[in-house]
Each structure stands twice: as structure tokens, then as C-alpha cells.
PDB file of C-alpha atoms in Angstrom:
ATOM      1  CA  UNK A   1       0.000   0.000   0.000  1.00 54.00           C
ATOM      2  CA  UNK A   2       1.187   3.570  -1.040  1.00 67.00           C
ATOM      3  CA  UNK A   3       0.198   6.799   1.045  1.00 87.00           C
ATOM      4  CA  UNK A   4      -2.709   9.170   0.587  1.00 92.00           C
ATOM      5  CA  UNK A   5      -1.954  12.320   1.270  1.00 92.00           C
ATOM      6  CA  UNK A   6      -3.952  16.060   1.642  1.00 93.00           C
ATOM      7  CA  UNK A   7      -2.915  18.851   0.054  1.00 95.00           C
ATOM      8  CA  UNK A   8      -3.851  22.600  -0.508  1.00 94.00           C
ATOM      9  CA  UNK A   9      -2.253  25.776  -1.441  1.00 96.00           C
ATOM     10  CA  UNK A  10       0.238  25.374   1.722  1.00 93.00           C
ATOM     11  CA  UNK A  11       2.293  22.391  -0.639  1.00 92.00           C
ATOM     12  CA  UNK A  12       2.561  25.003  -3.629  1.00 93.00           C
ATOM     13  CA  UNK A  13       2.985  23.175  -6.981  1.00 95.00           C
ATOM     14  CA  UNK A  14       3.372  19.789  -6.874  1.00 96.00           C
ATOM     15  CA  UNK A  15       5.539  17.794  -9.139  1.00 97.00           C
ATOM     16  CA  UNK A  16       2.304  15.028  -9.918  1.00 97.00           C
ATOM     17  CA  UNK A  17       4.054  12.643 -12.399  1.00 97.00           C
ATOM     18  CA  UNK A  18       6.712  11.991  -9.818  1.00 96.00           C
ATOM     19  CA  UNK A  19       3.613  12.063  -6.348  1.00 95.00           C
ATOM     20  CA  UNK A  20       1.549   9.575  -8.148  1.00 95.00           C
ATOM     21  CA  UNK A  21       3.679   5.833  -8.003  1.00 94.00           C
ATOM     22  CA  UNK A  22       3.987   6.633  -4.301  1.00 92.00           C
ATOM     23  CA  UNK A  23       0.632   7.355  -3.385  1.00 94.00           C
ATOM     24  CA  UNK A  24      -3.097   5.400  -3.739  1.00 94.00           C
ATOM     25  CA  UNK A  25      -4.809   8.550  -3.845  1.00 95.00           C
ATOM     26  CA  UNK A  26      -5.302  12.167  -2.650  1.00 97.00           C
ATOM     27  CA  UNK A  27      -6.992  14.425  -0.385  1.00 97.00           C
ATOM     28  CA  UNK A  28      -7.170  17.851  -1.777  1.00 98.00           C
ATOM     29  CA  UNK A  29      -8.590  20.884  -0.298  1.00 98.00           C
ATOM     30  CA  UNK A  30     -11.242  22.746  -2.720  1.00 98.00           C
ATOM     31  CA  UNK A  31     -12.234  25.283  -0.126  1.00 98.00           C
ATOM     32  CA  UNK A  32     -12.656  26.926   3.584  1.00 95.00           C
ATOM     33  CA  UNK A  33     -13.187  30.535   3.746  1.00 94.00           C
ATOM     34  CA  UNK A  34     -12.907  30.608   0.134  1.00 97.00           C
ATOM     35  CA  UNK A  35     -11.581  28.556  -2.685  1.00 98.00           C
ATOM     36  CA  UNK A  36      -8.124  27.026  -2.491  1.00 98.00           C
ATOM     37  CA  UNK A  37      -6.460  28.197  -5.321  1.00 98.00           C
ATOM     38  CA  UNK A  38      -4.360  24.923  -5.949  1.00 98.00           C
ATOM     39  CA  UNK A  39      -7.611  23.292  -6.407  1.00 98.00           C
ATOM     40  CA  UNK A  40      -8.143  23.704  -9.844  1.00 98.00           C
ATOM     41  CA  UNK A  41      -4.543  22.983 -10.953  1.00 97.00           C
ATOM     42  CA  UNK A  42      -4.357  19.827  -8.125  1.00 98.00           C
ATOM     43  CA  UNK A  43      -7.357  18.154  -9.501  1.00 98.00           C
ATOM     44  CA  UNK A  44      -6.951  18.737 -13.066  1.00 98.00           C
ATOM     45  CA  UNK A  45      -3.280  17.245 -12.656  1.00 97.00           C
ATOM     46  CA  UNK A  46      -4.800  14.057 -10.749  1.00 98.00           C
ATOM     47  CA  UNK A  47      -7.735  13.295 -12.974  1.00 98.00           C
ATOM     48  CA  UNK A  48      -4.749  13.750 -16.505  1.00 98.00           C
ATOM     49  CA  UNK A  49      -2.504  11.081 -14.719  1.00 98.00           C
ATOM     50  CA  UNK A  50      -4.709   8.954 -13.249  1.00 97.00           C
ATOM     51  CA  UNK A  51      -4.765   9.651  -9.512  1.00 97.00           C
ATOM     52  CA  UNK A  52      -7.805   9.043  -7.616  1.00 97.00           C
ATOM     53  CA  UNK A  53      -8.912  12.014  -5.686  1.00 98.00           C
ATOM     54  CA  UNK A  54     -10.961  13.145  -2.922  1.00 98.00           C
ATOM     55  CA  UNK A  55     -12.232  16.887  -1.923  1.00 98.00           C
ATOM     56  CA  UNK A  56     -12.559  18.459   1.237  1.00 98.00           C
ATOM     57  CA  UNK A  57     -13.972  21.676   2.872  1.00 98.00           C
ATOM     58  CA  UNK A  58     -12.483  23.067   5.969  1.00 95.00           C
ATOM     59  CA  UNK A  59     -16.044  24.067   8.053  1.00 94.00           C
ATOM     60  CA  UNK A  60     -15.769  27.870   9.700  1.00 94.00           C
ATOM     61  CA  UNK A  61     -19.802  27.683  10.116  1.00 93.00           C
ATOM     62  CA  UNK A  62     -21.218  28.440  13.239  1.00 93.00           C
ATOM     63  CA  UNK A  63     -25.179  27.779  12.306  1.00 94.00           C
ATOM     64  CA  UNK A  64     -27.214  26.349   9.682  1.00 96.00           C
ATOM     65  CA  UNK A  65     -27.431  29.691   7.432  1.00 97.00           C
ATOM     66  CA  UNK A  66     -23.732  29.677   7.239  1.00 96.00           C
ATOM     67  CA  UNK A  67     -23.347  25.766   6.630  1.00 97.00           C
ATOM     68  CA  UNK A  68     -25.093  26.328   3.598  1.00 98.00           C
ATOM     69  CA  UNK A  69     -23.857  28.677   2.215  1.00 98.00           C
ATOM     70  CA  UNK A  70     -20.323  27.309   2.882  1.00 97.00           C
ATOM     71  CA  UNK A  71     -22.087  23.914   1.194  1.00 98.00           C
ATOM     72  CA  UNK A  72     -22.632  26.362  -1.832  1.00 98.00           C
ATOM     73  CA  UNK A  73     -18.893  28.033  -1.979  1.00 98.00           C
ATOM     74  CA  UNK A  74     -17.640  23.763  -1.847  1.00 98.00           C
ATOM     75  CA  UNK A  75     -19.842  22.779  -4.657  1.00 98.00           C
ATOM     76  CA  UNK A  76     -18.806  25.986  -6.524  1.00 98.00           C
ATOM     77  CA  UNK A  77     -14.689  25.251  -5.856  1.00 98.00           C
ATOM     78  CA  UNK A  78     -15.118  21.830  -7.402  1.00 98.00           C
ATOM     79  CA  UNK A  79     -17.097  23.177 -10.109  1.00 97.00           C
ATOM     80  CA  UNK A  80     -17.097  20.000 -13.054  1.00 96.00           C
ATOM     81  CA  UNK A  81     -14.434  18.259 -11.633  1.00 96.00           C
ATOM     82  CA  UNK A  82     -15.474  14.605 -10.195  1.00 95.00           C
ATOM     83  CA  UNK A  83     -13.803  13.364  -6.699  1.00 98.00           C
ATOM     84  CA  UNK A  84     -14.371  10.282  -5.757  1.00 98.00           C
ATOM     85  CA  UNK A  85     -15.710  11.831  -2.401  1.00 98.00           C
ATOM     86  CA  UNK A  86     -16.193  15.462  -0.716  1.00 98.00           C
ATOM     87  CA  UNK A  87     -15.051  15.669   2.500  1.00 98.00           C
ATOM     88  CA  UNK A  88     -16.387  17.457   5.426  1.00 96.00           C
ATOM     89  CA  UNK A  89     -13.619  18.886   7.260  1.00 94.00           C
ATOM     90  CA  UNK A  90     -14.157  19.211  11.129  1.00 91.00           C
ATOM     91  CA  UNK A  91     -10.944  19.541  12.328  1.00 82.00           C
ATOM     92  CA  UNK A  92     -11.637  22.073  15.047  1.00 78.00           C
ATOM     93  CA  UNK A  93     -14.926  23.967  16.486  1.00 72.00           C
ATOM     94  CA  UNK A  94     -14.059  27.136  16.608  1.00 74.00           C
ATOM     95  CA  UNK A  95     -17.622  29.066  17.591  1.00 78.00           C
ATOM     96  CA  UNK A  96     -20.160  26.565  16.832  1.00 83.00           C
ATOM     97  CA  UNK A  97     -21.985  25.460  20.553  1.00 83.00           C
ATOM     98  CA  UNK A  98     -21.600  21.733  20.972  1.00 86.00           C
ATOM     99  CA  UNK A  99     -25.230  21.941  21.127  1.00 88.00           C
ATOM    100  CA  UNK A 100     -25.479  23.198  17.545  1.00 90.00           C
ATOM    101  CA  UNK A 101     -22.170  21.624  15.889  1.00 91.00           C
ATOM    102  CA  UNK A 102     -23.989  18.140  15.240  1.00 93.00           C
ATOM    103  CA  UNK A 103     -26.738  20.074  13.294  1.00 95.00           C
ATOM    104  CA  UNK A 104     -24.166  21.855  11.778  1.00 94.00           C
ATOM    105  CA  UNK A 105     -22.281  19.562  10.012  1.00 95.00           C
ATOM    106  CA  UNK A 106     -25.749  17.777   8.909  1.00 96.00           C
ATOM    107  CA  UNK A 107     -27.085  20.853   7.267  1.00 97.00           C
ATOM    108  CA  UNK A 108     -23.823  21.611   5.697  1.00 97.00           C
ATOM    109  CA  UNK A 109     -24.095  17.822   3.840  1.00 97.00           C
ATOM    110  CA  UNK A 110     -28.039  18.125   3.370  1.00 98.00           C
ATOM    111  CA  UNK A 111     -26.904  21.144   0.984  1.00 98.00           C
ATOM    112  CA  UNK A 112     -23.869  19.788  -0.525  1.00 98.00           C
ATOM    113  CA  UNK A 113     -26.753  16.506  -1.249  1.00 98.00           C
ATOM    114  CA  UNK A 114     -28.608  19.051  -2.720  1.00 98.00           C
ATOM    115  CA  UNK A 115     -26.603  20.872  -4.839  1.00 98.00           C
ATOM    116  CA  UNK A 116     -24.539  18.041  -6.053  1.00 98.00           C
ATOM    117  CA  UNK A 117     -26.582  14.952  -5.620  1.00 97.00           C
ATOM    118  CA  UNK A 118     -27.719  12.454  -2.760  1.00 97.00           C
ATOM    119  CA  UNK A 119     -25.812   9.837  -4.232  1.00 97.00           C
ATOM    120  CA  UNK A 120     -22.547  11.463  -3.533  1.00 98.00           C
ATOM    121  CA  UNK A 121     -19.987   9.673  -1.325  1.00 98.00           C
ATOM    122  CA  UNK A 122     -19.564  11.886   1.816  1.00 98.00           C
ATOM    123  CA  UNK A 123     -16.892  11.484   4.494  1.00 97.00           C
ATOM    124  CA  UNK A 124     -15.910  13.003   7.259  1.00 97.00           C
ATOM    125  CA  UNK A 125     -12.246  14.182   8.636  1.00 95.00           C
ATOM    126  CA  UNK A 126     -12.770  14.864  12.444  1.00 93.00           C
ATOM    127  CA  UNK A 127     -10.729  16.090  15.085  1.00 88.00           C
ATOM    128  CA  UNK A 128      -9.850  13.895  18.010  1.00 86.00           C
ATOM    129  CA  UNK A 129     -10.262  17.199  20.620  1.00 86.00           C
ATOM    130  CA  UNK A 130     -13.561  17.267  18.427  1.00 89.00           C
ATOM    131  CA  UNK A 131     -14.806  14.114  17.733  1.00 91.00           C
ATOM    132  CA  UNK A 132     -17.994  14.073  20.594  1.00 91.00           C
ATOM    133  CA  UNK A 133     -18.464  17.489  20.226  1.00 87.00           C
ATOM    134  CA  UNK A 134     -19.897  16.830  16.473  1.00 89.00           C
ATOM    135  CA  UNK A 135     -21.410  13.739  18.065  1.00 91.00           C
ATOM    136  CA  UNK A 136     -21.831  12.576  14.320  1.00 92.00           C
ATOM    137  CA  UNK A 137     -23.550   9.707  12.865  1.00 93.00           C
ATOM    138  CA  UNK A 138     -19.677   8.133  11.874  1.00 94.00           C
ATOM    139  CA  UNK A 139     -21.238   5.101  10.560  1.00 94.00           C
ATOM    140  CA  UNK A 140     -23.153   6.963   7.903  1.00 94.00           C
ATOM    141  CA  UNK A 141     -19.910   8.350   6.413  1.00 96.00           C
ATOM    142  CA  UNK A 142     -17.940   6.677   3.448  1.00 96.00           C
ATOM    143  CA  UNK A 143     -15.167   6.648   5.809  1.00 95.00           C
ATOM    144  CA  UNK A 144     -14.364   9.001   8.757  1.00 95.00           C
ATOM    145  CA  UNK A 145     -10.249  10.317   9.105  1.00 93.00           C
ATOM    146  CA  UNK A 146      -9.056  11.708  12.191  1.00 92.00           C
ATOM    147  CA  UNK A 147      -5.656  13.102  12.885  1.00 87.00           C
ATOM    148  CA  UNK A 148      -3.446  12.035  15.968  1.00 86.00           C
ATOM    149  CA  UNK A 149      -0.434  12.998  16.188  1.00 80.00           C
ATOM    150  CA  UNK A 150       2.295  13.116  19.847  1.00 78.00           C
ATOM    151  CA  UNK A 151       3.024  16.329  21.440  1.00 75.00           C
ATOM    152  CA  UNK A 152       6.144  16.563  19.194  1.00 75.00           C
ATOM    153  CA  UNK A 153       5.122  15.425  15.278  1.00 75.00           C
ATOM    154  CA  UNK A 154       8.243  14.011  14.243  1.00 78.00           C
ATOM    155  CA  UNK A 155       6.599  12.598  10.628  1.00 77.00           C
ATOM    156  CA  UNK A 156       6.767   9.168  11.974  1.00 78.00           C
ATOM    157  CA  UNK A 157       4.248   6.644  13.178  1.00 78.00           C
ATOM    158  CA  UNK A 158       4.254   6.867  16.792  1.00 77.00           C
ATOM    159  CA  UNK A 159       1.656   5.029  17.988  1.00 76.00           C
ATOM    160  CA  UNK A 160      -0.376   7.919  19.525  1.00 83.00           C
ATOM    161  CA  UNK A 161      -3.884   5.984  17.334  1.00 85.00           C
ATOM    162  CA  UNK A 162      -6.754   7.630  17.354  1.00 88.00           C
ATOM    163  CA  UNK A 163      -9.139   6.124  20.399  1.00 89.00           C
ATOM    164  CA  UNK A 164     -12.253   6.185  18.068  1.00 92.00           C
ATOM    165  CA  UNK A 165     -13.038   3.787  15.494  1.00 92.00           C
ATOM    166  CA  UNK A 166     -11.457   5.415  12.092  1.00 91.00           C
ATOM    167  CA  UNK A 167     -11.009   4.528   8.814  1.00 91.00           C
ATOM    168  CA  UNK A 168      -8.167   7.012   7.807  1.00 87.00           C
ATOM    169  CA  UNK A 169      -5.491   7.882  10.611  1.00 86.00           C
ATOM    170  CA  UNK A 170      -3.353  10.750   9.890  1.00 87.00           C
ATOM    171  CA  UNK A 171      -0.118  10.533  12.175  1.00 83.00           C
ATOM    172  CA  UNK A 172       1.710  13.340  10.997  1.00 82.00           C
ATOM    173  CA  UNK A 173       1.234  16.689   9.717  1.00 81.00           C
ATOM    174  CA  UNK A 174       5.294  16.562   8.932  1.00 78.00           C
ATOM    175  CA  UNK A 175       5.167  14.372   5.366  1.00 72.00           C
ATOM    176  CA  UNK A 176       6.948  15.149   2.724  1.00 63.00           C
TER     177      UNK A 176
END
């Protein structure tokens, strides 16, 4: 098995032809507070060679007014392309009252459904410090990624595993 591996506009451009023999397929960002501008040129490079890829959106929304129209911008920054899966990122909760972040998330995907079909694969990446705050339905997602890494993220795999059932675990925010 190769990698998978996320990237946005914080990688720059990436050398594809040379990425895609090590990896099995990508994560790549298509929006947050607006669109990644690497999306475009990350996906379009993916689908010429080959490379299956995945989208996500980082969530900032705080309510259901704002989760859909952040649903909107995400549907918007993939535009034509075709991922394999759009993926809801809820890395952190920044504003949104555990009371309301569940709801959230659901409205945000209820739009996305909308706008882009409900046969769409959805997943979820969740934060560990986040994970029962969202208090999400994981078994309803396509697969659900959480990162993990020790106190000091050397790149390597040091054991620090998520203690929630995951599909995806990200050990690292140090690859290369």
C-alpha cells in the first residue's frame, strides 16, 4: 500500500508525475473561507494522470445559514471536476456550541446533497479534541479520518492511534 496524502495551497505546486507511483490517492482541499487556489490545478493534474482524488472543505460555520452557504462556496470550488468523495472537514470547532455543531455539520451535507446529488460519497475528517463534540452519525460516512499525532510530530508513526473507530489515521502533519 502507497500513502494518501492532503494537500492545498500550503504544498505550492506539486511535481504530480513523480507524487503519483507513491501514493493510492489524494486528499485535496477545494475550499474553507474561500476557494483554495491549488484546487483547480491539483485536480486537473490528478484526474490527466490517473490519480484518484478526494475533496474536502475546511467548516468555519457556526449555524445552519452559514453551513449552507459554505455547502454552496464547496460545490462551486469543485465546479465539473469529479472526486471520488467530498469531505467534510471538522478539524476544530471554533464558535459553533456543541449543542449546535452536530446540526451543523448535517445541514452543511443536506446542501452539498442538494446541490450536487444524494448519491454522492460523503466522508468526514474529524478532530480527536472534536470528535464528541460533532457527536456525528460516523457510521453513515464513506469513511471518517481523524488526525493524531504526539506532542512533538516528528513525521513518523508513533503510535499515539486515534481512540475512536477510524477509517483514515493521519499521524503526521510533517510528510513530505
Amino acid at each position: 500500500m502507497g500513502y494518501i496524502i492532503d494537500v492545498s495551497k500550503h504544498q505550492g505546486m506539486i511535481d504530480w508525475v513523480k507524487v503519483k507511483p507513491l501514493v493510492d490517492f489524494v486528499i485535496i482541499k477545494a475550499s474553507g473561507k474561500t476557494k483554495d487556489p491549488y484546487y483547480d490545478k491539483n485536480s486537473s493534474q490528478c484526474a490527466q494522470l490517473g490519480i484518484p482524488y478526494h475533496a474536502y472543505h475546511f467548516l468555519y460555520c457556526v449555524n445552519e445559514m452559514q453551513a449552507k452557504v459554505e455547502a454552496k462556496l464547496f460545490s462551486d470550488s469543485i465546479g465539473k471536476t469529479n472526486p471520488i468523495s467530498y469531505v467534510l472537514d471538522c478539524e476544530a470547532a471554533w464558535g459553533v456550541a456543541k449543542k449546535d455543531a452536530r446540526k451543523v455539520a448535517e445541514t452543511f451535507e443536506a446542501e452539498l446533497r442538494r446541490l450536487r446529488g444524494q448519491d454522492i460519497k460523503v466522508a468526514v475528517y474529524i478532530g480527536h479534541n472534536v470528535y464528541k463534540t460533532y457527536n456525528l452519525d460516523y457510521e453513515h460516512y464513506a469513511y471518517v479520518w481523524i488526525p493524531r499525532y504526539k506532542k512533538i510530530d516528528d513525521g513518523k508513526d508513533n503510535g499515539t492511534r486515534p481512540s475512536y473507530k477510524t477509517d483514515l489515521w493521519q499521524y503526521t502533519s510533517k510528510g513530505k
